[in-house]
Short mmCIF file of C-alpha atoms in Angstrom, two decimals:
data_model
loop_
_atom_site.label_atom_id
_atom_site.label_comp_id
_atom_site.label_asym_id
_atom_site.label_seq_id
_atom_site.Cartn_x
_atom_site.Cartn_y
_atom_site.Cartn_z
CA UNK J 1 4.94 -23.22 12.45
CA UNK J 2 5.71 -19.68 12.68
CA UNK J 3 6.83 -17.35 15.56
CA UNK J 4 3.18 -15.97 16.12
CA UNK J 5 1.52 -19.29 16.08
CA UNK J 6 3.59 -20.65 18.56
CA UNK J 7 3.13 -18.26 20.66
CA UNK J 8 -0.35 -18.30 20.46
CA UNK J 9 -0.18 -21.80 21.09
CA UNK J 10 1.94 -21.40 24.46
CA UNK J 11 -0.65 -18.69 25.43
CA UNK J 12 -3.61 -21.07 25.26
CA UNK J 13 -1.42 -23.83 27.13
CA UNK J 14 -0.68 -21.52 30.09
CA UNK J 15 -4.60 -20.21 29.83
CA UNK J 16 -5.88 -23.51 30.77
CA UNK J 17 -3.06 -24.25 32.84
CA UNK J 18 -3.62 -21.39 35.10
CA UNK J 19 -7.61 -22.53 35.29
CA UNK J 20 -6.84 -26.40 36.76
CA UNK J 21 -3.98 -24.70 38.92
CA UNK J 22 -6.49 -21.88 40.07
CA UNK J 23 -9.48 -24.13 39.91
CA UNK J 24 -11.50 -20.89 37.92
CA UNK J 25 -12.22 -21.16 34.25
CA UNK J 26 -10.98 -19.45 32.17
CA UNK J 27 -12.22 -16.87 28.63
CA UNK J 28 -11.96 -19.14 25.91
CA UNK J 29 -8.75 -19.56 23.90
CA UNK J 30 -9.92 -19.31 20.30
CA UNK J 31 -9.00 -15.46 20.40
CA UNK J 32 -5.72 -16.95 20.41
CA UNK J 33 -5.76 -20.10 17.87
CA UNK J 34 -8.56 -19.10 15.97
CA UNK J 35 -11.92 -21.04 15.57
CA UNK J 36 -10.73 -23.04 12.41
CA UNK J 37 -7.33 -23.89 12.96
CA UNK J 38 -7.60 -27.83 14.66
CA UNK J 39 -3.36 -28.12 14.02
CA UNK J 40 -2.93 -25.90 16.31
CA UNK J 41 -5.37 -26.49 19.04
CA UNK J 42 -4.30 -29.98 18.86
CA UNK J 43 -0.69 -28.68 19.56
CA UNK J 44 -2.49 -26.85 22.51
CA UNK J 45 -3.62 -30.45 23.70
CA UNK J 46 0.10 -32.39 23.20
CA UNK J 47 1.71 -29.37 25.19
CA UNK J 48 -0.42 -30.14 28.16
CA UNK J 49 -0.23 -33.37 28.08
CA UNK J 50 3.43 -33.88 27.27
CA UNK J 51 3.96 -31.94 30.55
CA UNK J 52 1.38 -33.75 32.34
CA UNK J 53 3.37 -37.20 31.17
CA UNK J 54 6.99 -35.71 32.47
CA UNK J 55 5.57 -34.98 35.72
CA UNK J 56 4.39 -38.65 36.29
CA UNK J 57 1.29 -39.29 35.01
CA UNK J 58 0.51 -42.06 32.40
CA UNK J 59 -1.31 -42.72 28.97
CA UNK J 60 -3.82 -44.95 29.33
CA UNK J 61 -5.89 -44.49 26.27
CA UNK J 62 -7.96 -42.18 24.34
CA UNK J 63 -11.40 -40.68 24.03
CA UNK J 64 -13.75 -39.59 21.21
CA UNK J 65 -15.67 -36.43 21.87
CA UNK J 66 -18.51 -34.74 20.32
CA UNK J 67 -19.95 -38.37 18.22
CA UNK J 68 -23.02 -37.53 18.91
CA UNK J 69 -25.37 -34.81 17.09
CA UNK J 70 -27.26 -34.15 20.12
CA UNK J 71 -23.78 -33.22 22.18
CA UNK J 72 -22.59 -31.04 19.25
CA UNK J 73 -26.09 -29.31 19.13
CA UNK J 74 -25.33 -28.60 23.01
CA UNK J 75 -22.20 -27.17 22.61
CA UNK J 76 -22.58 -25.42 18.76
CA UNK J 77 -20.02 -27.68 17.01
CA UNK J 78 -20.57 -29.69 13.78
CA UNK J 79 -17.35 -32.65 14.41
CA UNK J 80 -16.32 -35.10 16.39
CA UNK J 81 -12.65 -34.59 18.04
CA UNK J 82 -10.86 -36.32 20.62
CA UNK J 83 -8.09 -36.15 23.66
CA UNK J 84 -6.19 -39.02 26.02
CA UNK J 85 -6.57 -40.35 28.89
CA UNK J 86 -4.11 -40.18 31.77
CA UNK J 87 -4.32 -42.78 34.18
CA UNK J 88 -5.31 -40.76 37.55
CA UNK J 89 -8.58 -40.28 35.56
CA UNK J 90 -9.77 -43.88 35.34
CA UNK J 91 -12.17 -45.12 38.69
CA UNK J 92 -14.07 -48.43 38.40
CA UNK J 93 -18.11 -48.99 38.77
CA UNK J 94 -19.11 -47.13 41.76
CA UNK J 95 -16.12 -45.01 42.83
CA UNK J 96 -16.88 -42.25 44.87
CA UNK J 97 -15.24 -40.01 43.26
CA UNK J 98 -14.53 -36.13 44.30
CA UNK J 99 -16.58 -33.11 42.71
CA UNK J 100 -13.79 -30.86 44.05
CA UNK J 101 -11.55 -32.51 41.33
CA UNK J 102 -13.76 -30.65 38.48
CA UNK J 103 -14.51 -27.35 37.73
CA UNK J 104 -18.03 -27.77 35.71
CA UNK J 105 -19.06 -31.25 35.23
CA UNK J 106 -21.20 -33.19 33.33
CA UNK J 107 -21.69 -36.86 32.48
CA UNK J 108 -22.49 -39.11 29.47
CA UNK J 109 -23.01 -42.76 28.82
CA UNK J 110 -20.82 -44.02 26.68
CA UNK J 111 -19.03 -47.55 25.55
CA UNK J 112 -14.87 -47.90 26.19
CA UNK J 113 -13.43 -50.85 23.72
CA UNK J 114 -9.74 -52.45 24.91
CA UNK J 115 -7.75 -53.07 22.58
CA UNK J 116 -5.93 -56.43 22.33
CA UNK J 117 -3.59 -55.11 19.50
CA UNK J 118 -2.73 -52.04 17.41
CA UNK J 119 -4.63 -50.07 15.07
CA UNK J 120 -3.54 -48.66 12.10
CA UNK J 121 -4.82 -45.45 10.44
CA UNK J 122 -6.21 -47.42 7.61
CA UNK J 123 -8.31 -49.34 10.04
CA UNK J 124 -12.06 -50.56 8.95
CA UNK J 125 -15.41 -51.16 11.51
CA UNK J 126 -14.33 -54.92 11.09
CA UNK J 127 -10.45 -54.06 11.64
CA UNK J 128 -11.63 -52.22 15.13
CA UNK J 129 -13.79 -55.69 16.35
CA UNK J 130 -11.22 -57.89 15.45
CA UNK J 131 -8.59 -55.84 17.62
CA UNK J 132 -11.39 -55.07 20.62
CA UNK J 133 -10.57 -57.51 23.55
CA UNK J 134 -13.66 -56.42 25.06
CA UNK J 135 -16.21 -53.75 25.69
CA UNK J 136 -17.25 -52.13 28.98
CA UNK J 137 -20.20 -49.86 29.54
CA UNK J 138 -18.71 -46.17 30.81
CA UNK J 139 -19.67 -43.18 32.24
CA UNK J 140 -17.26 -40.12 31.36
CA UNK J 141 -17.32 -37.22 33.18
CA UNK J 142 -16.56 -34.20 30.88
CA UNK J 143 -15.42 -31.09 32.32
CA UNK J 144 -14.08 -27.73 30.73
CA UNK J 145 -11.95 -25.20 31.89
CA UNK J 146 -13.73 -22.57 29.67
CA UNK J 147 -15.86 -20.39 31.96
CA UNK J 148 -19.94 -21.21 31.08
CA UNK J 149 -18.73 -24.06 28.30
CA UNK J 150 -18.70 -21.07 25.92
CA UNK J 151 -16.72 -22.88 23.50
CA UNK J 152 -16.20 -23.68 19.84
CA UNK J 153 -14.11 -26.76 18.25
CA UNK J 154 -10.90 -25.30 19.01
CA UNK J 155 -11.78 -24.76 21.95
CA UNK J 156 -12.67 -28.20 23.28
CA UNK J 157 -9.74 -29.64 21.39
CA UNK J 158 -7.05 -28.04 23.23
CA UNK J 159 -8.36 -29.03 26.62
CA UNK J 160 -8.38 -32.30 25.86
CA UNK J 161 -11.32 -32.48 24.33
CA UNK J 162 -13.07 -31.24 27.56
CA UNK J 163 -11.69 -34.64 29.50
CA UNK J 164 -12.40 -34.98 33.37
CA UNK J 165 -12.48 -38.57 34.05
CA UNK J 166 -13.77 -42.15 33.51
CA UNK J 167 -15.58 -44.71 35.28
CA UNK J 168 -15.73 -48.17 33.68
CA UNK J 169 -17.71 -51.38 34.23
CA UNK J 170 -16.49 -54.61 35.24
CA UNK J 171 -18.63 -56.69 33.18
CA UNK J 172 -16.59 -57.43 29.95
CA UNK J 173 -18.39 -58.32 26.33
CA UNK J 174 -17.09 -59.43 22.88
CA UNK J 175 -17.88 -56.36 20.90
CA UNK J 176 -19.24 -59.23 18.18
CA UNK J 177 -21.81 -60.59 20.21
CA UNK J 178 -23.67 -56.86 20.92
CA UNK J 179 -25.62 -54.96 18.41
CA UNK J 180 -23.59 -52.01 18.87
CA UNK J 181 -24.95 -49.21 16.74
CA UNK J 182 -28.90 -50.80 17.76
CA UNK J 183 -28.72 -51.01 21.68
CA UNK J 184 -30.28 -48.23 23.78
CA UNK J 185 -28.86 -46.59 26.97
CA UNK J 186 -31.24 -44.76 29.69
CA UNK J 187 -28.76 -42.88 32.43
CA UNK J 188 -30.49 -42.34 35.57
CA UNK J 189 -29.90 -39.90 38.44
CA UNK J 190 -31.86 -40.73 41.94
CA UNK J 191 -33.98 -43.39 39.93
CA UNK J 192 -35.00 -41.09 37.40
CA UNK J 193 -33.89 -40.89 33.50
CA UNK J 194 -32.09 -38.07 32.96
CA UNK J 195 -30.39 -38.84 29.53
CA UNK J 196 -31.13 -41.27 26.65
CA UNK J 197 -29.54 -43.17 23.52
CA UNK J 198 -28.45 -45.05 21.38
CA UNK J 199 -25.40 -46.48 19.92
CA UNK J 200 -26.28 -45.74 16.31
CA UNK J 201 -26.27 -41.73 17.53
CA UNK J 202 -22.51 -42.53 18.36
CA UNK J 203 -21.21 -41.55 14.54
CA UNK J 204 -23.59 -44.52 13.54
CA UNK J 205 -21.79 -47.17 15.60
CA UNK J 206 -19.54 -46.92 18.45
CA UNK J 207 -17.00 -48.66 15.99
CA UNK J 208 -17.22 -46.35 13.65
CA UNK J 209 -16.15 -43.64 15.31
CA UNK J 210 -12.85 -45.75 17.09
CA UNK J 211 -12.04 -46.41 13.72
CA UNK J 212 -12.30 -42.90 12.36
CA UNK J 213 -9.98 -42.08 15.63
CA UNK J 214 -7.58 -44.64 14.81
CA UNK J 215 -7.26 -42.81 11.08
CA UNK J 216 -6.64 -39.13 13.13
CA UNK J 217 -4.62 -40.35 15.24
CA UNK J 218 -2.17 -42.17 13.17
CA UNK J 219 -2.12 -39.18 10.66
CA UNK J 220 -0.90 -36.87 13.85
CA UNK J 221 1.30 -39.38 14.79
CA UNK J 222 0.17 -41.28 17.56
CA UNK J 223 -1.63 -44.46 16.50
CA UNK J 224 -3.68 -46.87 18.77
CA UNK J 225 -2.16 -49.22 20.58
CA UNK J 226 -2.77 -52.70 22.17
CA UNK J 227 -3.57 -52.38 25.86
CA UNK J 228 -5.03 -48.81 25.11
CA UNK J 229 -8.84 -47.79 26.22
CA UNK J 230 -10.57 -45.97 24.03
CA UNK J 231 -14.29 -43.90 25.20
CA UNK J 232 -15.86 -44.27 21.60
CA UNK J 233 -18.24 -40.91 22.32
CA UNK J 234 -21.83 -40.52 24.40
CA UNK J 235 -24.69 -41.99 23.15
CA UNK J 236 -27.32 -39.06 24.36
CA UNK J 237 -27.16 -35.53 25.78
CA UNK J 238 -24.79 -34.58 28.54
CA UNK J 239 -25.75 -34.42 31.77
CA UNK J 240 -24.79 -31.52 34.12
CA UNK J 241 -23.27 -32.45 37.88
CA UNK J 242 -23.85 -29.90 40.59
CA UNK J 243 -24.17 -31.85 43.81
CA UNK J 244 -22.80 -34.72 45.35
CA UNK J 245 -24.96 -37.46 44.10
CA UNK J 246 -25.32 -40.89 41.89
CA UNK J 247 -25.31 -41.45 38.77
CA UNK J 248 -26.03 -44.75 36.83
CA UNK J 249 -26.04 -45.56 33.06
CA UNK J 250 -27.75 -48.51 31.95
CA UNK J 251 -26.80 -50.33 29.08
CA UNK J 252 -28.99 -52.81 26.71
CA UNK J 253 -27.43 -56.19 26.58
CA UNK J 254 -23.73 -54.50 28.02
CA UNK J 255 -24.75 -54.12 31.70
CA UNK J 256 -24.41 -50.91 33.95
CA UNK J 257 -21.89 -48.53 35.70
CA UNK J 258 -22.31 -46.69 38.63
CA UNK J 259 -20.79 -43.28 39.94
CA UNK J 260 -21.19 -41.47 43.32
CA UNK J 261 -20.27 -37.63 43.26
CA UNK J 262 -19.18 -36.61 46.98
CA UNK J 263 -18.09 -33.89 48.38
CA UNK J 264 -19.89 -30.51 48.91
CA UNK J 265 -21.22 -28.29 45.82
CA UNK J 266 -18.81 -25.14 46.70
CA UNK J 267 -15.85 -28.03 46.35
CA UNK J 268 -14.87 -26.41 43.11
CA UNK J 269 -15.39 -22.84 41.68
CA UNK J 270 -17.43 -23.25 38.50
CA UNK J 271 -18.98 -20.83 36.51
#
């Protein structure tokens, strides 16, 4: 890597720094990195989180972003990408959880898979099933520290893939006994559909698209591991959060997971 890309690179890392320390998004930092160049946004993304680790916070797993067509057609991109989870992020089924905590939220219903044991890059559909312990139904809350989500691939990458939080289920399943790619999800906000899907829009099966992680991963160095939680990617159109508020994603044959937003809607600047 050269003197001016690493630069660049710190640039963008103290860009998005300065908007969760500020709590104001930011301009977008593919004037810096370019729109192309997914190396270095993803060095973007380890330099935050490396620094995120050495101050205390923890690993947990990772998540898939942008899976499904209807998410990239929101947001103008044409690939899936991904980013890790840190353990302050995780909240089980019906957490209150803070809105203050985000700067422009929005929510999808997605599947998490825990793994029972380690995933190589070479990994296959039946490779991931054979190394889930169990599924969970999931709501992630995505959340960007690019002023007005104007962003691009790069973009996303290097803040972690636009992470926020998680909020996972408590009813386990056997990945084997649900028709992944065919089961439908309706997510609901004050009893009313607000988002739907299906699995098969997640990169044509939820498992397909943890084990196309587990091959990016590995190749950057950083391969799946047993105990890990992976958020295989939403299943319908992201929903935006701007008041406190419930949110509940109902899953066919999986179960449900519940969210409360609290707090008041000035809790966090947003643009």
């Amino acid at each position: 890597m050269n003197a001016r890309v690493d630069a660049a690179i710190d640039t963008a890392v103290s860009r998005l720094n300065r908007a969760e320390r500020d709590r104001t998004p930011v301009q977008p930092v593919r004037d810096l990195i370019g729109e192309d160049d997914l190396d270095a946004a993803y060095e973007v993304q380890r330099r935050i989180i490396e620094a995120k680790v050495a101050s205390g916070r923890r690993i947990v797993g990772r998540k898939i972003g942008l899976t499904s067509v209807a998410v990239q057609r929101q947001l103008g991109v044409d690939r899936p990408d991904f980013g890790v989870l840190l353990d302050d992020m995780v909240y089980g089924d019906r957490a209150d959880v803070p809105l203050e905590r985000f700067l422009q939220p929005r929510v999808e219903g997605e599947v998490a898979f825990v793994l029972g044991a380690d995933l190589p890059g070479s990994a296959t559909v039946v490779d991931v099933l054979r190394a889930t312990d169990f599924v969970l139904p999931a709501i992630e809350v995505v959340d960007s520290r690019v002023a007005g989500w104007d962003i691009r691939i790069t973009d996303t990458v290097a803040d972690n893939a636009s992470s926020g939080a998680l909020v996972l289920g408590t009813r386990p399943r056997e990945p084997a006994e649900a028709d992944l790619a065919g089961l439908g999800l309706v997510l609901e906000h004050g009893g009313e559909p607000v988002s739907t899907g299906v699995g098969a829009a997640c990169l044509g099966s939820p498992a397909v698209a943890v084990a196309w992680l587990a091959g990016e991963v590995a190749r950057r160095g950083a391969p799946l591991r047993a105990g890990e939680v992976v958020l295989a990617g939403a299943w319908g159109p992201m929903v935006p959060v701007t008041a406190p508020g419930s949110y509940l994603a109902r899953f066919e044959d999986i179960g449900e997971v519940r969210v409360n937003f609290t707090g008041g809607p000035d809790g966090g600047k947003r643009a």
